């Protein structure tokens, strides 16, 4: 069933998509331009002499590879920690309905809306006391502060949709709760776990404020922080290198997203509902 | 032991609770205490009551930040809602390539904000802006626009970039809302002779209201406390014209070292947050 789409669909849709894709086109274009072409071109909207010089320069003369590895390490670690911990918490809240369940789920919701903007100052002094300042791995538990509420909220919604009869039957058969968790509920939660994994990974990859403040050595920086602090010094910015870095830093999340579009969308609307 | 739901429940909830208490609840309380103290980086803090808040109240830079934070939020939210809904209505039809269009349109939301803000930064460069170049070629302007270096162009540019990033979120939410509307309801109305506009106003829009509340409250929370985008593009400048709560708190606390002042600026967002959180919580619970 396909609508016959006329200009009244394509014109506004085309303009909108053009606007939404503009900065990405600009990233690719700039990454491929040489410095002279960047500063003087008969038409800035096109590249006449494409070069890989910026990307090669970025990978060989700056610490970018290190920042990339750091971002990957922190994102993977924070995702693993948060999804695991959140699955346990969501299981306790929804399936076990232990005595603190309702209070905990409300607390989780309020944690979800506490923005890093309110926390970054006092959290800095907590990190100093714990001697976690400027330690790369410290970003893993820090990112968990916004990932755990999000994932738990998502998984609560997901676990609610699994029928109770399943575990009641297993209980009658004499299965223990831990066994039910791993053998019955876990396999059925895989789509929810994939959604929360993708979201956690993307959110960690995109984080900026905490990494900017708490990681001051260049070798501990993430992509966003490294580019905006180390490569934006002095009077003349190397826009070719900067845009190459932005492009390479955007690709991983975009690839993950395109591979898992369905889960991404499900997670996004899952987070909207309870 | 592990078979008692209460024991196992506590055990399973413990790791998540520990992280949230130590790194979220405790800092939140500490932040409120700091905002009531004269804490400066590297020296002991003393309780000073509401002094920081009273100072802020009379501080023109803070007043400016409140003004721009509100303007930034209200304008961006209105535009995101309008354009996001429009995009959702366009994408809610089955045309050739609608799947691809839906996937592509989410990119601004997926991509790391700082990195795309960098691209916007270069796109709006005072000397080499390709947008200025295009407008000059079209004969609409006579000189390059200093997009991020002058008060109003900077304020408007940041709103445009925020809208750019947020349209997909609203479009996605509205698409989910639109799919949930029963088709026969709309068919019945159009058989009865209702125009498309009437159908939208009388049927579709009222049914989308709950989704609208949720989308707006979450999006407003993120926009009021936005840091990445503004910091990457203007750092609150020129001359504090685009200062908001977060950027000002950062400058006072991290660059200036006055932790107490910074904490008070950050804490002054909490009431707004609480109201929005209650609205969001109520509408998510009603939705289920």
Short mmCIF file of N, CA, C and O in Angstrom, two decimals, chain B residues 9-95:
data_model
loop_
_atom_site.label_atom_id
_atom_site.label_comp_id
_atom_site.label_asym_id
_atom_site.label_seq_id
_atom_site.Cartn_x
_atom_site.Cartn_y
_atom_site.Cartn_z
N UNK B 9 15.48 -9.51 46.31
CA UNK B 9 15.16 -8.19 45.75
C UNK B 9 16.13 -7.13 46.24
O UNK B 9 16.68 -6.37 45.45
N UNK B 10 16.36 -7.10 47.54
CA UNK B 10 17.29 -6.13 48.11
C UNK B 10 18.69 -6.31 47.54
O UNK B 10 19.37 -5.36 47.19
N UNK B 11 19.09 -7.58 47.44
CA UNK B 11 20.42 -7.90 46.96
C UNK B 11 20.62 -7.44 45.52
O UNK B 11 21.64 -6.86 45.16
N UNK B 12 19.59 -7.69 44.70
CA UNK B 12 19.70 -7.34 43.29
C UNK B 12 19.62 -5.83 43.08
O UNK B 12 20.21 -5.29 42.14
N UNK B 13 18.87 -5.16 43.94
CA UNK B 13 18.73 -3.71 43.78
C UNK B 13 19.93 -2.97 44.36
O UNK B 13 20.12 -1.78 44.08
N UNK B 14 20.77 -3.67 45.15
CA UNK B 14 21.85 -3.00 45.87
C UNK B 14 22.88 -2.31 44.97
O UNK B 14 23.20 -1.14 45.21
N UNK B 15 23.42 -3.00 43.92
CA UNK B 15 24.45 -2.31 43.13
C UNK B 15 23.95 -1.01 42.51
O UNK B 15 24.63 0.03 42.61
N UNK B 16 22.76 -1.06 41.90
CA UNK B 16 22.22 0.16 41.28
C UNK B 16 22.02 1.24 42.34
O UNK B 16 22.37 2.41 42.13
N UNK B 17 21.46 0.84 43.50
CA UNK B 17 21.20 1.83 44.55
C UNK B 17 22.50 2.43 45.05
O UNK B 17 22.57 3.64 45.29
N UNK B 18 23.54 1.59 45.19
CA UNK B 18 24.82 2.08 45.69
C UNK B 18 25.39 3.16 44.76
O UNK B 18 25.79 4.24 45.22
N UNK B 19 25.39 2.89 43.46
CA UNK B 19 25.90 3.86 42.49
C UNK B 19 25.11 5.16 42.60
O UNK B 19 25.68 6.26 42.65
N UNK B 20 23.78 5.03 42.66
CA UNK B 20 22.94 6.24 42.65
C UNK B 20 23.06 7.03 43.96
O UNK B 20 23.00 8.25 43.95
N UNK B 21 23.23 6.33 45.07
CA UNK B 21 23.36 7.05 46.34
C UNK B 21 24.70 7.77 46.42
O UNK B 21 24.77 8.95 46.72
N UNK B 22 25.77 7.02 46.08
CA UNK B 22 27.11 7.58 46.23
C UNK B 22 27.40 8.69 45.22
O UNK B 22 27.98 9.73 45.55
N UNK B 23 27.00 8.48 43.97
CA UNK B 23 27.41 9.41 42.91
C UNK B 23 26.29 10.30 42.40
O UNK B 23 26.50 11.13 41.53
N UNK B 24 25.06 10.13 42.94
CA UNK B 24 23.98 11.00 42.49
C UNK B 24 23.29 11.69 43.67
O UNK B 24 23.29 12.92 43.77
N UNK B 25 22.76 10.90 44.60
CA UNK B 25 22.01 11.51 45.71
C UNK B 25 22.93 12.32 46.62
O UNK B 25 22.64 13.47 46.97
N UNK B 26 24.10 11.72 46.97
CA UNK B 26 25.02 12.42 47.86
C UNK B 26 25.54 13.72 47.23
O UNK B 26 25.46 14.79 47.86
N UNK B 27 26.04 13.68 45.97
CA UNK B 27 26.45 14.95 45.34
C UNK B 27 25.32 15.97 45.25
O UNK B 27 25.56 17.17 45.40
N UNK B 28 24.09 15.48 45.03
CA UNK B 28 22.96 16.41 44.94
C UNK B 28 22.80 17.18 46.25
O UNK B 28 22.66 18.40 46.26
N UNK B 29 22.87 16.45 47.37
CA UNK B 29 22.78 17.08 48.68
C UNK B 29 23.98 17.99 48.93
O UNK B 29 23.83 19.13 49.40
N UNK B 30 25.16 17.48 48.57
CA UNK B 30 26.38 18.25 48.75
C UNK B 30 26.31 19.56 47.96
O UNK B 30 26.76 20.62 48.44
N UNK B 31 25.70 19.50 46.78
CA UNK B 31 25.57 20.69 45.93
C UNK B 31 24.73 21.75 46.61
O UNK B 31 25.05 22.94 46.55
N UNK B 32 23.67 21.30 47.29
CA UNK B 32 22.81 22.27 47.98
C UNK B 32 23.57 22.89 49.15
O UNK B 32 23.52 24.10 49.38
N UNK B 33 24.33 22.05 49.86
CA UNK B 33 25.16 22.59 50.95
C UNK B 33 26.19 23.58 50.41
O UNK B 33 26.35 24.67 50.95
N UNK B 34 26.87 23.22 49.31
CA UNK B 34 27.87 24.12 48.72
C UNK B 34 27.25 25.46 48.34
O UNK B 34 27.87 26.51 48.51
N UNK B 35 26.00 25.40 47.84
CA UNK B 35 25.35 26.64 47.40
C UNK B 35 25.05 27.55 48.58
O UNK B 35 24.80 28.74 48.41
N UNK B 36 25.06 26.98 49.80
CA UNK B 36 24.81 27.78 51.00
C UNK B 36 26.12 28.11 51.71
O UNK B 36 26.13 28.54 52.86
N UNK B 37 27.25 27.90 51.01
CA UNK B 37 28.54 28.14 51.64
C UNK B 37 29.40 29.08 50.79
O UNK B 37 29.05 29.38 49.66
N UNK B 38 30.53 29.50 51.36
CA UNK B 38 31.43 30.36 50.61
C UNK B 38 32.58 29.55 49.99
O UNK B 38 33.69 30.05 49.85
N UNK B 39 32.29 28.28 49.64
CA UNK B 39 33.33 27.38 49.16
C UNK B 39 34.09 27.97 47.97
O UNK B 39 33.48 28.43 47.01
N UNK B 40 35.42 27.94 48.07
CA UNK B 40 36.29 28.34 46.98
C UNK B 40 37.23 27.17 46.78
O UNK B 40 37.58 26.49 47.75
N UNK B 41 37.65 26.95 45.54
CA UNK B 41 38.52 25.82 45.24
C UNK B 41 39.74 25.82 46.16
O UNK B 41 40.48 26.80 46.22
N UNK B 42 39.93 24.76 46.92
CA UNK B 42 41.14 24.60 47.69
C UNK B 42 41.16 25.24 49.07
O UNK B 42 42.20 25.33 49.68
N UNK B 43 40.01 25.72 49.58
CA UNK B 43 40.01 26.20 50.96
C UNK B 43 38.71 25.77 51.64
O UNK B 43 37.71 25.53 50.97
N UNK B 44 38.72 25.65 52.98
CA UNK B 44 37.53 25.13 53.67
C UNK B 44 36.31 26.04 53.52
O UNK B 44 36.45 27.26 53.39
N UNK B 45 35.12 25.41 53.54
CA UNK B 45 33.89 26.16 53.29
C UNK B 45 33.20 26.52 54.60
O UNK B 45 33.27 25.78 55.57
N UNK B 46 32.57 27.69 54.63
CA UNK B 46 31.77 28.10 55.78
C UNK B 46 30.35 28.35 55.34
O UNK B 46 30.11 28.86 54.24
N UNK B 47 29.41 28.06 56.24
CA UNK B 47 28.00 28.29 55.96
C UNK B 47 27.73 29.79 55.88
O UNK B 47 28.13 30.55 56.76
N UNK B 48 27.09 30.23 54.79
CA UNK B 48 26.78 31.67 54.68
C UNK B 48 25.30 31.93 54.44
O UNK B 48 24.93 33.05 54.07
N UNK B 49 24.48 30.90 54.63
CA UNK B 49 23.04 31.10 54.41
C UNK B 49 22.73 31.35 52.94
O UNK B 49 23.33 30.74 52.07
N UNK B 50 21.84 32.29 52.70
CA UNK B 50 21.38 32.52 51.33
C UNK B 50 22.20 33.57 50.58
O UNK B 50 21.78 34.07 49.54
N UNK B 51 23.40 33.89 51.12
CA UNK B 51 24.16 34.98 50.54
C UNK B 51 24.41 34.81 49.02
O UNK B 51 24.26 35.75 48.26
N UNK B 52 24.80 33.58 48.61
CA UNK B 52 25.06 33.36 47.18
C UNK B 52 23.84 33.66 46.33
O UNK B 52 23.94 34.26 45.27
N UNK B 53 22.69 33.22 46.84
CA UNK B 53 21.45 33.41 46.07
C UNK B 53 21.10 34.89 45.98
O UNK B 53 20.66 35.38 44.95
N UNK B 54 21.30 35.61 47.10
CA UNK B 54 20.98 37.04 47.10
C UNK B 54 21.90 37.79 46.15
O UNK B 54 21.46 38.64 45.37
N UNK B 55 23.19 37.40 46.17
CA UNK B 55 24.14 38.02 45.23
C UNK B 55 23.72 37.77 43.78
O UNK B 55 23.74 38.67 42.94
N UNK B 56 23.33 36.52 43.51
CA UNK B 56 22.93 36.18 42.13
C UNK B 56 21.73 37.01 41.70
O UNK B 56 21.65 37.49 40.57
N UNK B 57 20.79 37.18 42.63
CA UNK B 57 19.57 37.91 42.34
C UNK B 57 19.87 39.32 41.84
O UNK B 57 19.17 39.87 41.00
N UNK B 58 20.96 39.91 42.36
CA UNK B 58 21.32 41.27 41.97
C UNK B 58 22.39 41.31 40.88
O UNK B 58 22.86 42.38 40.52
N UNK B 59 22.79 40.13 40.41
CA UNK B 59 23.90 40.05 39.45
C UNK B 59 23.36 40.15 38.02
O UNK B 59 22.62 39.29 37.57
N UNK B 60 23.73 41.23 37.28
CA UNK B 60 23.18 41.39 35.92
C UNK B 60 23.55 40.23 34.99
O UNK B 60 22.77 39.90 34.10
N UNK B 61 24.73 39.62 35.20
CA UNK B 61 25.12 38.51 34.32
C UNK B 61 24.18 37.31 34.55
O UNK B 61 23.73 36.67 33.61
N UNK B 62 23.84 37.06 35.83
CA UNK B 62 22.92 35.97 36.14
C UNK B 62 21.53 36.26 35.58
O UNK B 62 20.90 35.40 34.98
N UNK B 63 21.08 37.51 35.75
CA UNK B 63 19.78 37.90 35.20
C UNK B 63 19.76 37.66 33.68
O UNK B 63 18.78 37.14 33.14
N UNK B 64 20.86 38.03 33.03
CA UNK B 64 20.97 37.81 31.59
C UNK B 64 20.89 36.33 31.25
O UNK B 64 20.26 35.94 30.28
N UNK B 65 21.55 35.51 32.08
CA UNK B 65 21.55 34.06 31.84
C UNK B 65 20.14 33.50 31.98
O UNK B 65 19.72 32.65 31.20
N UNK B 66 19.40 33.98 32.99
CA UNK B 66 18.02 33.52 33.17
C UNK B 66 17.19 33.91 31.94
O UNK B 66 16.46 33.10 31.37
N UNK B 67 17.38 35.17 31.50
CA UNK B 67 16.63 35.64 30.34
C UNK B 67 16.93 34.78 29.12
O UNK B 67 16.01 34.27 28.47
N UNK B 68 18.23 34.57 28.81
CA UNK B 68 18.52 33.82 27.60
C UNK B 68 18.14 32.35 27.75
O UNK B 68 17.66 31.74 26.79
N UNK B 69 18.32 31.77 28.94
CA UNK B 69 17.93 30.36 29.13
C UNK B 69 16.44 30.19 28.83
O UNK B 69 16.04 29.22 28.18
N UNK B 70 15.63 31.14 29.30
CA UNK B 70 14.18 31.04 29.06
C UNK B 70 13.87 31.25 27.57
O UNK B 70 13.09 30.51 26.98
N UNK B 71 14.52 32.26 26.97
CA UNK B 71 14.27 32.52 25.56
C UNK B 71 14.69 31.33 24.71
O UNK B 71 13.95 30.87 23.82
N UNK B 72 15.90 30.82 24.99
CA UNK B 72 16.44 29.67 24.27
C UNK B 72 15.49 28.49 24.37
O UNK B 72 15.16 27.83 23.39
N UNK B 73 14.98 28.24 25.60
CA UNK B 73 14.11 27.09 25.81
C UNK B 73 12.76 27.28 25.13
O UNK B 73 12.32 26.41 24.38
N UNK B 74 12.11 28.43 25.38
CA UNK B 74 10.75 28.62 24.85
C UNK B 74 10.77 28.60 23.32
O UNK B 74 9.99 27.89 22.69
N UNK B 75 11.71 29.35 22.71
CA UNK B 75 11.75 29.39 21.24
C UNK B 75 12.08 28.03 20.66
O UNK B 75 11.43 27.57 19.72
N UNK B 76 13.11 27.35 21.22
CA UNK B 76 13.48 26.05 20.66
C UNK B 76 12.35 25.05 20.81
O UNK B 76 12.04 24.32 19.87
N UNK B 77 11.72 25.01 21.99
CA UNK B 77 10.66 24.01 22.20
C UNK B 77 9.51 24.24 21.24
O UNK B 77 8.98 23.29 20.66
N UNK B 78 9.10 25.51 21.07
CA UNK B 78 7.98 25.80 20.16
C UNK B 78 8.31 25.35 18.75
O UNK B 78 7.52 24.67 18.09
N UNK B 79 9.53 25.70 18.28
CA UNK B 79 9.90 25.35 16.91
C UNK B 79 10.06 23.84 16.74
O UNK B 79 9.66 23.27 15.73
N UNK B 80 10.65 23.19 17.75
CA UNK B 80 10.85 21.74 17.65
C UNK B 80 9.52 21.02 17.60
O UNK B 80 9.33 20.09 16.82
N UNK B 81 8.58 21.48 18.43
CA UNK B 81 7.26 20.85 18.46
C UNK B 81 6.59 20.99 17.10
O UNK B 81 6.13 20.02 16.50
N UNK B 82 6.58 22.23 16.58
CA UNK B 82 5.90 22.52 15.32
C UNK B 82 6.54 21.73 14.17
O UNK B 82 5.86 21.01 13.43
N UNK B 83 7.87 21.84 14.03
CA UNK B 83 8.55 21.19 12.91
C UNK B 83 8.58 19.66 13.08
O UNK B 83 8.45 18.92 12.11
N UNK B 84 8.73 19.20 14.34
CA UNK B 84 8.74 17.76 14.59
C UNK B 84 7.40 17.13 14.25
O UNK B 84 7.33 16.08 13.61
N UNK B 85 6.32 17.81 14.63
CA UNK B 85 4.98 17.32 14.30
C UNK B 85 4.77 17.32 12.80
O UNK B 85 4.26 16.35 12.22
N UNK B 86 5.22 18.39 12.14
CA UNK B 86 5.10 18.46 10.69
C UNK B 86 5.83 17.31 10.02
O UNK B 86 5.27 16.63 9.15
N UNK B 87 7.05 17.06 10.46
CA UNK B 87 7.85 15.98 9.88
C UNK B 87 7.17 14.63 10.11
O UNK B 87 7.11 13.78 9.22
N UNK B 88 6.62 14.44 11.33
CA UNK B 88 5.95 13.18 11.64
C UNK B 88 4.74 12.98 10.73
O UNK B 88 4.51 11.88 10.23
N UNK B 89 3.97 14.05 10.50
CA UNK B 89 2.79 13.93 9.63
C UNK B 89 3.22 13.57 8.20
O UNK B 89 2.56 12.77 7.52
N UNK B 90 4.34 14.12 7.74
CA UNK B 90 4.84 13.79 6.41
C UNK B 90 5.30 12.33 6.33
O UNK B 90 5.07 11.64 5.35
N UNK B 91 5.98 11.89 7.41
CA UNK B 91 6.56 10.54 7.39
C UNK B 91 5.55 9.47 7.74
O UNK B 91 5.84 8.28 7.66
N UNK B 92 4.36 9.87 8.17
CA UNK B 92 3.35 8.89 8.57
C UNK B 92 2.66 8.28 7.35
O UNK B 92 1.69 7.56 7.49
N UNK B 93 3.11 8.64 6.14
CA UNK B 93 2.50 8.06 4.94
C UNK B 93 3.44 7.04 4.35
O UNK B 93 4.64 7.09 4.56
N UNK B 94 2.86 6.09 3.62
CA UNK B 94 3.70 5.06 3.03
C UNK B 94 4.04 5.43 1.60
O UNK B 94 3.29 5.14 0.71
N UNK B 95 5.16 6.12 1.43
CA UNK B 95 5.61 6.44 0.08
C UNK B 95 6.87 5.64 -0.17
O UNK B 95 7.36 4.96 0.74
#
